[in-house]
C-alpha atoms as one frame of an Amber mdcrd trajectory, in Angstrom:
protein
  51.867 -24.830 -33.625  48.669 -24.519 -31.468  45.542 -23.738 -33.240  44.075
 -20.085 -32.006  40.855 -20.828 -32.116  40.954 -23.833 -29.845  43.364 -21.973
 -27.869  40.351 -19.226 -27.701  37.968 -21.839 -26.689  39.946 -23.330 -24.140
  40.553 -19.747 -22.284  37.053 -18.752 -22.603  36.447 -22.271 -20.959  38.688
 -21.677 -17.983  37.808 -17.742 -17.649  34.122 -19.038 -16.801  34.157 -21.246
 -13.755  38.130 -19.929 -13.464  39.890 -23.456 -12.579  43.203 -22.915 -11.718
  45.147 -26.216 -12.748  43.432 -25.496 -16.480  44.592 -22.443 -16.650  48.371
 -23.519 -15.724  48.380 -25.720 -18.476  47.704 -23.754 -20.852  49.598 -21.049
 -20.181  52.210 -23.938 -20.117  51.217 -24.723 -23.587  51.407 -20.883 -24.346
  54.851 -20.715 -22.743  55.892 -23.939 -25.028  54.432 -22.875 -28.255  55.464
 -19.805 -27.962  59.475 -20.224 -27.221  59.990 -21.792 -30.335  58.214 -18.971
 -32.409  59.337 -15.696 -31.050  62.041 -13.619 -29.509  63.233 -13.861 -26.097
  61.756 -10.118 -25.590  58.683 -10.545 -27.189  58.153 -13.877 -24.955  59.204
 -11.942 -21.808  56.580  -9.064 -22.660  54.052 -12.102 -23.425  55.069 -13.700
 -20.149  54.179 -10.173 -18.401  50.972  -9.902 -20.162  50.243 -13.849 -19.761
  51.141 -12.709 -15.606  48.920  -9.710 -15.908  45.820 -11.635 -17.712  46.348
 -14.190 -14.418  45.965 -11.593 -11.697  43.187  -9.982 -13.683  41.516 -13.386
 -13.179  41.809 -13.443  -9.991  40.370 -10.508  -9.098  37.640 -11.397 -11.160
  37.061 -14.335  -9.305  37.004 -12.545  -6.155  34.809  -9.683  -7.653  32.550
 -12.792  -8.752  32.709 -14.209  -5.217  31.770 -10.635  -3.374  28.859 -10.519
  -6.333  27.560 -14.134  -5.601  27.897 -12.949  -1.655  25.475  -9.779  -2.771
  23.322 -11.571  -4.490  22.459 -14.195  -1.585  22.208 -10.794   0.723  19.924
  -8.956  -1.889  18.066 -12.165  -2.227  17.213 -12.746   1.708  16.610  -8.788
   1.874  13.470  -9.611  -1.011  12.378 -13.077   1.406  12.257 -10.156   3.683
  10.682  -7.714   1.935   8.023 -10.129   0.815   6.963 -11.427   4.241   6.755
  -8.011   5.172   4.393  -7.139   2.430   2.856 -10.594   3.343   2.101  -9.695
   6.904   0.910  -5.798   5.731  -1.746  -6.772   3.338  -3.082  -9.170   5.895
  -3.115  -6.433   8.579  -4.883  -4.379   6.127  -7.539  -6.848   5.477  -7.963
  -7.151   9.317  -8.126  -3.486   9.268 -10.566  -2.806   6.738 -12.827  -6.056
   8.810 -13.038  -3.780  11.212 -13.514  -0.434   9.616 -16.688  -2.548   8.553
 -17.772  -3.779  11.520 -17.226  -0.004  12.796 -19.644   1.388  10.090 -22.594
  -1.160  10.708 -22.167  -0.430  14.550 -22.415   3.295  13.194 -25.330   2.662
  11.166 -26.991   0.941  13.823 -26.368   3.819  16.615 -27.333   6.196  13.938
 -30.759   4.483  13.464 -31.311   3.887  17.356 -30.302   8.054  18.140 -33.065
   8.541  15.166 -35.417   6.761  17.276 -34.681   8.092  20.580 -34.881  11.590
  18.501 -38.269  10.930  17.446 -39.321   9.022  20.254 -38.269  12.087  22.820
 -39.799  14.781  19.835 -42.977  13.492  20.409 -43.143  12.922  23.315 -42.040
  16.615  23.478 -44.793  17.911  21.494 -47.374  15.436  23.496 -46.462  17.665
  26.349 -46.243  21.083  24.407 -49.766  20.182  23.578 -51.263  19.930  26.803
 -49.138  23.504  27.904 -49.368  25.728  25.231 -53.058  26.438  25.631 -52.057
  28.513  29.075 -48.761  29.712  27.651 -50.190  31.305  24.680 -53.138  32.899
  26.738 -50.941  33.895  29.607 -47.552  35.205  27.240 -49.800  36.362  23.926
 -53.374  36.109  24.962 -54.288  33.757  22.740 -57.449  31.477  22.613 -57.032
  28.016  21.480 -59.809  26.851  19.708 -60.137  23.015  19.649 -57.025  20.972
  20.239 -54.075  21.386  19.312 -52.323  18.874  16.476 -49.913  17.254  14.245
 -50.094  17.838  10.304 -49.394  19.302   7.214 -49.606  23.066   5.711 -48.709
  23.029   1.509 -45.710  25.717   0.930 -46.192  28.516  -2.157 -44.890  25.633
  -4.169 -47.870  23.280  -3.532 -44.987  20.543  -1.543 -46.680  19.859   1.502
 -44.531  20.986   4.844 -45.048  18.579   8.264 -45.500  20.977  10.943 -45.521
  19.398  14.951 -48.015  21.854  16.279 -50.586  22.500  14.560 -54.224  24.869
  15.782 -56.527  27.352  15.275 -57.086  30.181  17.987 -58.824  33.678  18.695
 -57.005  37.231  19.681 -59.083  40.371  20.478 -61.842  38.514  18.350 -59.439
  37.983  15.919 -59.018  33.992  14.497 -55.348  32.695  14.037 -53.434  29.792
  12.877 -51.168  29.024  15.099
């Protein structure tokens, strides 16, 4: 009589890489065994499960076939996927390379518009100085005293304040600070 447990082993065998001749034999050996130990009925309803565990088989196999197939595609998808990601974080770095560059050119223009702000203030204030004397006489009759200047007047707080235009002057005998 054949021994179950190698009988076990031997189908869990063939059930993994499914090979078809192994599996003939020993449902051969089943078939054998088997029609000296039981009934013509119960072998017939073994023969129908025996048939039954065979097509199961085979569909696993094809299941395991459209699987293996799935896997490949899955697999190429991630090669994909990972170039992608690849090719992003390198157009990022490029990106950010440039954001930088942009900010020091920004930097720059911002300290070259100072400049040309304080280069254009003064030379503003060089010109309010040599027309406000007439202005304010003409427009408030004021008297400018002296010359006109640049410098500093100290707020309630004692924190000194730059002011551009800076003088002294007289109205109706009056002096001012202008």
């Amino acid at each position: 009589m054949i021994d179950t447990l190698e009988f076990m082993n031997e189908l869990k065998e063939t059930f993994e890489p499914v090979q078809a001749e192994r599996l003939a034999r020993l449902i051969g050996r089943l078939y054998k065994e088997l029609s000296n130990t039981v009934t013509k009925a119960e072998f017939e309803e073994l023969r129908k499960t025996v048939s039954q565990l065979a097509d199961n088989i085979k569909e696993l196999s094809e299941a395991q076939k459209r699987t293996e197939q799935r896997v490949e595609e899955l697999a190429e998808a991630q090669k994909r996927t990972e170039q992608r990601v690849e090719e992003l974080a390198e157009a990022q770095r490029r990106t950010e390379e440039e954001l930088k560059k942009l900010a020091r050119g920004l930097d720059d223009t911002r300290e070259q518009l100072g400049g040309l702000s304080d280069t254009v203030g003064y030379t503003l204030e060089n010109e309010a100085f040599k027309a406000l004397p007439s202005l304010l006489k003409r427009d408030y009759s004021l008297t400018v005293k002296g010359r006109l200047k640049r410098g500093y007047l100290t707020d309630e707080t004692g924190r000194a304040i730059e002011v551009n235009i800076i003088g002294e002057a007289t109205r109706n005998g009056k002096e001012i600070m202008i």
